[in-house]
């Protein structure tokens, strides 16, 4: 189709936005022309105008138009894809409850706006933290949008896990398949090597080192965000943008045959994850829809880790329910 794909990006003047917008505009989602709809808070609009000047200066052939603004109902009008990146970071002295409340305000408003004005085929990906719970808040505030249209980003964790396993085994990243991140996009997430494969062989067996798996691999993946902040002085941005693109591309165009990806999506009770929580699962995607991979055997080691991360998601849900956000 030559009708442009309308893609909303929130927090467009932020660091992830600075990488994401140029990838989107240069064709990372395919050949279809795209129209960017960029949402920011009012004080950041001047910065965003500067970013738009740079986008213009790239003369991207497939960039059909750009609109910016601070009103969600205007910016989200008719969007087919909404990438919700903007969120309120935890400031000094801010308690967890304050953080949930500040983000709750953002994601209730954006959920309502999407409900009112997005295109019927809209897909909504949440990158802004706490991503799973922000997605839950937006989903709950958009009752007319099918719940399956919401997801939270765990693709960066997924890609980090692939990279760590590739480095450990000496295999190219293209040989690593069937990776899964379970649970929350947080330090409790569980990157699973028992179903992952290295060139078609079971990854845990190939590595053959439970100590590495437990005491190096899992914490390295789960705490990678903090390691990046430590090294770079600011949080992951280009890699988060790249993962946001990977997730959107696979959602719209389908995951690879004979492989799966990790996405945090609304649970139907699969693998004992309480229905309604937005938790990361192994999923396949096709024609804009996802399906949780069924029938994987979960041993006691994996069970305990999945349960711990899911318990944290249930706590976050209870906290935002108490605040009246869902
Ligand atoms: P920045 O602080 O650079 O940018 C965020 C932008 O959002 C700012 O420009 C701000 O003005 C804007 N914003 C705030 N409230 C808004 C609202 N109501 N409507 C529209 N825009 C709004 O953060 P950045 O480094 O770009 O990170 C963005 C979010 O991604 C953060 O919440 C961050 O924690 C999260 N991340 C998520 C990751 C994931 O894997 N799910 C990894 C990277 C990143 O940490």
Short mmCIF file of C-alpha atoms and ligand atoms in Angstrom, two decimals:
data_model
loop_
_atom_site.label_atom_id
_atom_site.label_comp_id
_atom_site.label_asym_id
_atom_site.label_seq_id
_atom_site.Cartn_x
_atom_site.Cartn_y
_atom_site.Cartn_z
CA UNK A 1 0.00 0.00 0.00
CA UNK A 2 1.20 3.53 -0.66
CA UNK A 3 -0.97 5.13 2.03
CA UNK A 4 1.59 6.16 4.62
CA UNK A 5 1.78 4.17 7.84
CA UNK A 6 1.03 6.67 10.57
CA UNK A 7 3.47 6.12 13.41
CA UNK A 8 3.18 7.98 16.71
CA UNK A 9 6.24 8.34 18.91
CA UNK A 10 5.96 9.84 22.38
CA UNK A 11 8.92 11.33 24.19
CA UNK A 12 10.19 12.11 20.71
CA UNK A 13 12.67 14.75 21.90
CA UNK A 14 14.34 12.32 24.30
CA UNK A 15 17.44 10.21 23.85
CA UNK A 16 15.70 7.09 22.54
CA UNK A 17 13.66 9.27 20.20
CA UNK A 18 16.83 10.76 18.74
CA UNK A 19 17.83 7.35 17.47
CA UNK A 20 14.39 5.86 16.86
CA UNK A 21 13.01 8.59 14.60
CA UNK A 22 15.87 8.35 12.11
CA UNK A 23 15.60 4.57 11.93
CA UNK A 24 11.85 4.76 11.35
CA UNK A 25 12.22 7.46 8.72
CA UNK A 26 14.98 5.64 6.87
CA UNK A 27 12.83 2.58 6.30
CA UNK A 28 13.43 0.18 9.18
CA UNK A 29 9.78 -0.91 9.09
CA UNK A 30 9.78 -1.56 5.35
CA UNK A 31 9.21 0.25 2.09
CA UNK A 32 5.82 1.69 2.93
CA UNK A 33 6.03 5.48 3.33
CA UNK A 34 5.59 6.63 6.89
CA UNK A 35 4.14 9.69 8.50
CA UNK A 36 5.55 10.57 11.91
CA UNK A 37 3.29 11.95 14.64
CA UNK A 38 5.47 13.14 17.49
CA UNK A 39 4.17 13.81 20.98
CA UNK A 40 6.10 15.74 23.61
CA UNK A 41 5.37 17.82 26.66
CA UNK A 42 5.15 21.53 25.86
CA UNK A 43 8.56 22.56 27.27
CA UNK A 44 10.28 20.00 24.99
CA UNK A 45 8.62 21.14 21.76
CA UNK A 46 11.42 23.54 20.85
CA UNK A 47 13.98 20.75 21.10
CA UNK A 48 11.67 18.56 19.08
CA UNK A 49 11.48 21.24 16.37
CA UNK A 50 15.24 20.96 16.10
CA UNK A 51 15.00 17.20 15.67
CA UNK A 52 12.39 17.72 12.97
CA UNK A 53 14.76 20.11 11.18
CA UNK A 54 17.35 17.34 11.15
CA UNK A 55 14.81 14.80 9.88
CA UNK A 56 13.95 17.22 7.08
CA UNK A 57 17.64 17.62 6.32
CA UNK A 58 17.99 13.89 5.74
CA UNK A 59 15.56 14.11 2.79
CA UNK A 60 14.38 10.57 3.52
CA UNK A 61 12.51 9.36 0.42
CA UNK A 62 9.88 7.44 2.40
CA UNK A 63 9.12 10.09 4.99
CA UNK A 64 5.71 11.35 3.90
CA UNK A 65 5.17 13.91 6.66
CA UNK A 66 5.81 14.92 10.25
CA UNK A 67 3.44 16.43 12.78
CA UNK A 68 4.36 17.41 16.29
CA UNK A 69 2.37 18.51 19.29
CA UNK A 70 1.69 18.20 23.00
CA UNK A 71 -1.95 17.11 22.80
CA UNK A 72 -2.34 13.35 22.58
CA UNK A 73 -5.79 13.46 20.94
CA UNK A 74 -4.42 15.48 18.05
CA UNK A 75 -1.13 13.68 17.62
CA UNK A 76 -2.64 10.16 17.85
CA UNK A 77 -5.37 10.89 15.31
CA UNK A 78 -5.57 7.95 12.90
CA UNK A 79 -2.29 6.34 13.96
CA UNK A 80 -1.63 2.73 12.96
CA UNK A 81 1.32 2.25 15.28
CA UNK A 82 2.01 4.04 18.55
CA UNK A 83 5.41 3.74 20.17
CA UNK A 84 5.04 5.03 23.72
CA UNK A 85 8.58 5.92 24.71
CA UNK A 86 8.12 9.06 26.80
CA UNK A 87 7.82 8.50 30.50
CA UNK A 88 8.72 10.18 33.73
CA UNK A 89 12.11 9.04 35.01
CA UNK A 90 12.63 8.51 38.72
CA UNK A 91 13.99 11.78 40.12
CA UNK A 92 15.97 12.29 43.32
CA UNK A 93 13.94 11.50 46.41
CA UNK A 94 11.08 10.05 44.36
CA UNK A 95 9.47 6.98 45.91
CA UNK A 96 8.23 4.06 43.84
CA UNK A 97 4.65 5.14 44.47
CA UNK A 98 5.42 8.65 43.17
CA UNK A 99 6.93 7.14 40.04
CA UNK A 100 3.91 4.91 39.42
CA UNK A 101 1.61 7.87 39.98
CA UNK A 102 3.50 10.21 37.64
CA UNK A 103 3.57 7.59 34.91
CA UNK A 104 0.01 6.60 35.66
CA UNK A 105 -1.11 10.10 34.77
CA UNK A 106 0.73 9.89 31.44
CA UNK A 107 -0.48 6.42 30.46
CA UNK A 108 -4.12 6.86 31.53
CA UNK A 109 -4.29 9.99 29.35
CA UNK A 110 -2.54 8.36 26.41
CA UNK A 111 -4.66 5.21 26.69
CA UNK A 112 -7.82 7.31 26.57
CA UNK A 113 -6.55 9.34 23.63
CA UNK A 114 -5.66 6.20 21.66
CA UNK A 115 -9.05 4.76 22.49
CA UNK A 116 -10.70 7.86 21.08
CA UNK A 117 -8.73 8.62 17.93
CA UNK A 118 -6.32 5.87 16.84
CA UNK A 119 -6.96 3.88 13.66
CA UNK A 120 -8.92 0.64 13.98
CA UNK A 121 -5.80 -1.39 13.25
CA UNK A 122 -3.59 0.37 15.82
CA UNK A 123 -0.72 -1.52 17.50
CA UNK A 124 0.72 0.01 20.65
CA UNK A 125 4.21 -0.71 21.93
CA UNK A 126 5.30 0.64 25.30
CA UNK A 127 9.01 1.30 25.87
CA UNK A 128 8.76 3.87 28.69
CA UNK A 129 9.32 2.45 32.16
CA UNK A 130 7.89 0.76 34.13
CA UNK A 131 6.97 -0.62 30.70
CA UNK A 132 4.78 -3.60 31.61
CA UNK A 133 2.69 -1.66 34.09
CA UNK A 134 2.49 1.42 31.87
CA UNK A 135 1.13 -0.85 29.13
CA UNK A 136 -1.38 -2.30 31.60
CA UNK A 137 -2.55 1.21 32.50
CA UNK A 138 -2.87 2.29 28.87
CA UNK A 139 -4.69 -0.94 27.96
CA UNK A 140 -7.14 -0.61 30.83
CA UNK A 141 -7.89 2.98 29.81
CA UNK A 142 -8.57 2.02 26.19
CA UNK A 143 -11.51 -0.37 26.52
CA UNK A 144 -12.44 -0.23 22.82
CA UNK A 145 -8.99 -1.25 21.62
CA UNK A 146 -8.52 -5.04 21.68
CA UNK A 147 -6.17 -5.99 24.52
CA UNK A 148 -3.96 -7.89 22.09
CA UNK A 149 -2.95 -4.57 20.52
CA UNK A 150 -0.84 -3.62 23.54
CA UNK A 151 2.63 -4.82 24.30
CA UNK A 152 5.57 -3.74 26.42
CA UNK A 153 9.15 -3.92 25.26
CA UNK A 154 11.32 -6.81 26.42
CA UNK A 155 13.05 -7.10 23.07
CA UNK A 156 16.08 -5.21 24.33
CA UNK A 157 16.49 -7.79 27.09
CA UNK A 158 15.97 -10.51 24.48
CA UNK A 159 18.67 -9.02 22.23
CA UNK A 160 21.02 -8.61 25.18
CA UNK A 161 20.54 -12.28 26.06
CA UNK A 162 21.29 -13.31 22.46
CA UNK A 163 24.43 -11.20 22.46
CA UNK A 164 25.70 -12.64 25.76
CA UNK A 165 25.06 -16.22 24.65
CA UNK A 166 26.74 -15.61 21.30
CA UNK A 167 29.81 -14.20 23.05
CA UNK A 168 29.97 -17.15 25.45
CA UNK A 169 29.65 -19.83 22.76
CA UNK A 170 31.53 -18.06 19.96
CA UNK A 171 28.50 -18.53 17.71
CA UNK A 172 27.30 -15.68 15.50
CA UNK A 173 24.12 -14.01 16.77
CA UNK A 174 22.30 -15.44 13.76
CA UNK A 175 22.84 -18.95 15.17
CA UNK A 176 21.03 -18.10 18.41
CA UNK A 177 17.31 -18.83 18.26
CA UNK A 178 14.33 -19.49 20.56
CA UNK A 179 15.47 -17.02 23.19
CA UNK A 180 12.89 -16.10 25.81
CA UNK A 181 12.62 -13.35 28.37
CA UNK A 182 9.91 -14.16 30.90
CA UNK A 183 8.13 -11.72 33.23
CA UNK A 184 8.82 -8.08 33.92
CA UNK A 185 11.20 -5.69 32.15
CA UNK A 186 13.11 -5.21 35.40
CA UNK A 187 15.91 -6.80 37.37
CA UNK A 188 13.59 -9.77 38.13
CA UNK A 189 13.21 -10.73 34.46
CA UNK A 190 14.16 -14.30 33.58
CA UNK A 191 16.23 -14.88 30.44
CA UNK A 192 15.74 -18.60 29.66
CA UNK A 193 18.53 -20.70 28.16
CA UNK A 194 16.70 -24.01 28.59
CA UNK A 195 14.64 -23.47 25.46
CA UNK A 196 17.12 -21.31 23.55
CA UNK A 197 19.24 -22.91 20.84
CA UNK A 198 22.73 -22.42 19.47
CA UNK A 199 22.86 -23.61 15.85
CA UNK A 200 19.89 -25.88 16.58
CA UNK A 201 21.30 -27.39 19.79
CA UNK A 202 19.92 -26.73 23.25
CA UNK A 203 21.71 -23.67 24.66
CA UNK A 204 21.90 -24.75 28.32
CA UNK A 205 23.44 -28.08 27.25
CA UNK A 206 25.79 -26.43 24.79
CA UNK A 207 27.05 -24.06 27.49
CA UNK A 208 27.12 -26.91 30.02
CA UNK A 209 27.88 -24.53 32.87
CA UNK A 210 25.03 -24.01 35.33
CA UNK A 211 27.21 -21.69 37.41
CA UNK A 212 27.74 -19.35 34.44
CA UNK A 213 24.07 -19.51 33.53
CA UNK A 214 22.93 -18.70 37.05
CA UNK A 215 25.62 -16.35 38.33
CA UNK A 216 26.88 -14.61 35.20
CA UNK A 217 24.41 -14.85 32.34
CA UNK A 218 21.16 -14.07 34.15
CA UNK A 219 22.49 -11.13 36.22
CA UNK A 220 24.46 -9.70 33.28
CA UNK A 221 21.34 -9.58 31.13
CA UNK A 222 19.07 -8.39 33.93
CA UNK A 223 21.44 -5.64 35.07
CA UNK A 224 22.71 -4.57 31.67
CA UNK A 225 20.80 -1.29 31.84
CA UNK A 226 22.67 -0.28 34.99
CA UNK A 227 26.01 -1.31 33.45
CA UNK A 228 25.33 0.93 30.44
CA UNK A 229 24.50 3.88 32.72
CA UNK A 230 27.71 3.22 34.62
CA UNK A 231 29.82 3.21 31.45
CA UNK A 232 28.08 5.83 29.33
CA UNK A 233 26.73 8.17 31.94
CA UNK A 234 23.22 7.84 30.55
CA UNK A 235 20.82 5.01 29.94
CA UNK A 236 20.64 2.78 26.86
CA UNK A 237 19.27 4.76 23.98
CA UNK A 238 20.36 3.51 20.54
CA UNK A 239 20.00 -0.13 21.61
CA UNK A 240 16.57 0.59 23.10
CA UNK A 241 15.54 2.30 19.87
CA UNK A 242 16.85 -0.64 17.85
CA UNK A 243 14.88 -3.10 19.98
CA UNK A 244 11.76 -0.94 19.68
CA UNK A 245 12.16 -1.17 15.89
CA UNK A 246 12.78 -4.94 15.98
CA UNK A 247 9.65 -5.46 18.04
CA UNK A 248 7.45 -3.28 15.84
CA UNK A 249 8.81 -4.76 12.61
CA UNK A 250 8.22 -8.33 13.73
CA UNK A 251 4.77 -7.50 15.08
CA UNK A 252 3.69 -5.94 11.78
CA UNK A 253 5.52 -8.26 9.41
CA UNK A 254 5.87 -11.54 11.34
CA UNK A 255 8.59 -13.33 13.28
CA UNK A 256 11.03 -15.66 11.52
CA UNK A 257 9.79 -19.15 10.65
CA UNK A 258 10.92 -21.73 13.16
CA UNK A 259 11.86 -19.15 15.77
CA UNK A 260 10.12 -16.90 18.27
CA UNK A 261 10.62 -13.53 19.94
CA UNK A 262 9.99 -12.11 23.42
CA UNK A 263 7.15 -9.65 23.91
CA UNK A 264 5.31 -8.60 27.04
CA UNK A 265 1.65 -9.16 26.23
CA UNK A 266 -1.57 -9.65 28.17
CA UNK A 267 -1.60 -13.07 29.80
CA UNK A 268 -4.36 -15.56 29.08
CA UNK A 269 -3.15 -17.66 32.00
CA UNK A 270 -0.46 -19.45 29.97
CA UNK A 271 2.42 -20.85 32.04
CA UNK A 272 0.61 -19.99 35.26
CA UNK A 273 0.89 -16.23 34.68
CA UNK A 274 -2.31 -14.69 36.08
CA UNK A 275 -4.73 -13.60 33.39
CA UNK A 276 -4.62 -9.90 32.60
CA UNK A 277 -1.03 -9.20 33.63
CA UNK A 278 1.25 -7.86 30.90
CA UNK A 279 4.12 -10.30 31.13
CA UNK A 280 6.90 -11.29 28.75
CA UNK A 281 6.45 -14.60 26.91
CA UNK A 282 7.87 -16.41 23.94
CA UNK A 283 5.58 -15.37 21.09
CA UNK A 284 5.30 -15.84 17.38
CA UNK A 285 3.86 -13.05 15.28
CA UNK A 286 2.06 -13.08 11.97
CA UNK A 287 -0.02 -10.53 10.05
CA UNK A 288 0.00 -8.09 12.95
CA UNK A 289 -1.07 -10.61 15.59
CA UNK A 290 0.90 -12.50 18.22
CA UNK A 291 0.44 -15.88 19.79
CA UNK A 292 2.07 -17.20 22.96
CA UNK A 293 4.17 -20.30 22.21
CA UNK A 294 2.52 -23.20 24.02
CA UNK A 295 3.71 -26.47 25.45
CA UNK A 296 7.21 -25.60 26.69
CA UNK A 297 8.32 -27.65 29.65
CA UNK A 298 9.20 -25.48 32.63
CA UNK A 299 11.53 -27.07 35.18
CA UNK A 300 11.74 -26.07 38.86
CA UNK A 301 14.63 -23.66 38.28
CA UNK A 302 12.74 -21.75 35.60
CA UNK A 303 9.45 -21.97 37.50
CA UNK A 304 10.86 -20.20 40.56
CA UNK A 305 12.29 -17.37 38.46
CA UNK A 306 9.19 -16.87 36.36
CA UNK A 307 7.07 -16.86 39.52
CA UNK A 308 9.28 -14.25 41.20
CA UNK A 309 9.09 -11.85 38.26
CA UNK A 310 5.36 -12.38 37.83
CA UNK A 311 4.84 -11.73 41.57
CA UNK A 312 6.52 -8.36 41.07
CA UNK A 313 4.14 -7.60 38.19
CA UNK A 314 1.17 -8.48 40.38
CA UNK A 315 2.49 -6.10 43.07
CA UNK A 316 2.84 -3.28 40.53
CA UNK A 317 -0.68 -3.98 39.31
CA UNK A 318 -2.02 -3.87 42.87
CA UNK A 319 -0.19 -0.60 43.51
CA UNK A 320 -1.65 1.14 40.44
CA UNK A 321 -5.08 -0.31 41.19
CA UNK A 322 -4.85 1.25 44.65
CA UNK A 323 -4.01 4.58 43.03
CA UNK A 324 -7.16 4.25 40.90
CA UNK A 325 -5.21 4.14 37.65
CA UNK A 326 -6.73 0.88 36.42
P1 LIG B 1 14.56 10.81 28.02
O1 LIG B 1 14.34 11.37 29.38
O2 LIG B 1 15.77 11.19 27.24
O3 LIG B 1 13.30 11.16 27.11
C1 LIG B 1 12.00 11.00 27.55
C2 LIG B 1 11.17 12.05 26.86
O4 LIG B 1 9.81 11.83 27.19
C3 LIG B 1 11.50 13.48 27.28
O5 LIG B 1 11.83 14.25 26.14
C4 LIG B 1 10.23 13.97 27.95
O6 LIG B 1 9.97 15.34 27.72
C5 LIG B 1 9.19 13.08 27.27
N1 LIG B 1 7.92 12.99 27.99
C6 LIG B 1 7.69 12.98 29.32
N2 LIG B 1 6.39 12.94 29.58
C7 LIG B 1 5.76 12.91 28.40
C8 LIG B 1 4.39 12.88 28.03
N3 LIG B 1 3.42 12.90 28.92
N4 LIG B 1 4.09 12.86 26.71
C9 LIG B 1 5.08 12.86 25.79
N5 LIG B 1 6.39 12.93 26.09
C10 LIG B 1 6.72 12.93 27.37
O7 LIG B 1 14.44 9.24 28.19
P2 LIG B 1 14.91 8.08 27.20
O8 LIG B 1 16.31 7.72 27.51
O9 LIG B 1 14.55 8.43 25.82
O10 LIG B 1 14.02 6.87 27.75
C11 LIG B 1 12.61 6.88 27.59
C12 LIG B 1 11.98 5.78 28.42
O11 LIG B 1 12.42 4.51 28.00
C13 LIG B 1 12.32 5.86 29.92
O12 LIG B 1 11.15 5.59 30.67
C14 LIG B 1 13.31 4.73 30.09
O13 LIG B 1 13.33 4.24 31.42
C15 LIG B 1 12.76 3.72 29.13
N6 LIG B 1 13.64 2.64 28.71
C16 LIG B 1 13.08 1.44 28.44
C17 LIG B 1 13.79 0.35 28.00
C18 LIG B 1 13.13 -0.95 27.70
O14 LIG B 1 13.84 -1.87 27.32
N7 LIG B 1 11.81 -1.13 27.84
C19 LIG B 1 15.27 0.45 27.84
C20 LIG B 1 15.76 1.85 27.70
C21 LIG B 1 15.07 2.86 28.58
O15 LIG B 1 15.63 2.79 29.87
#
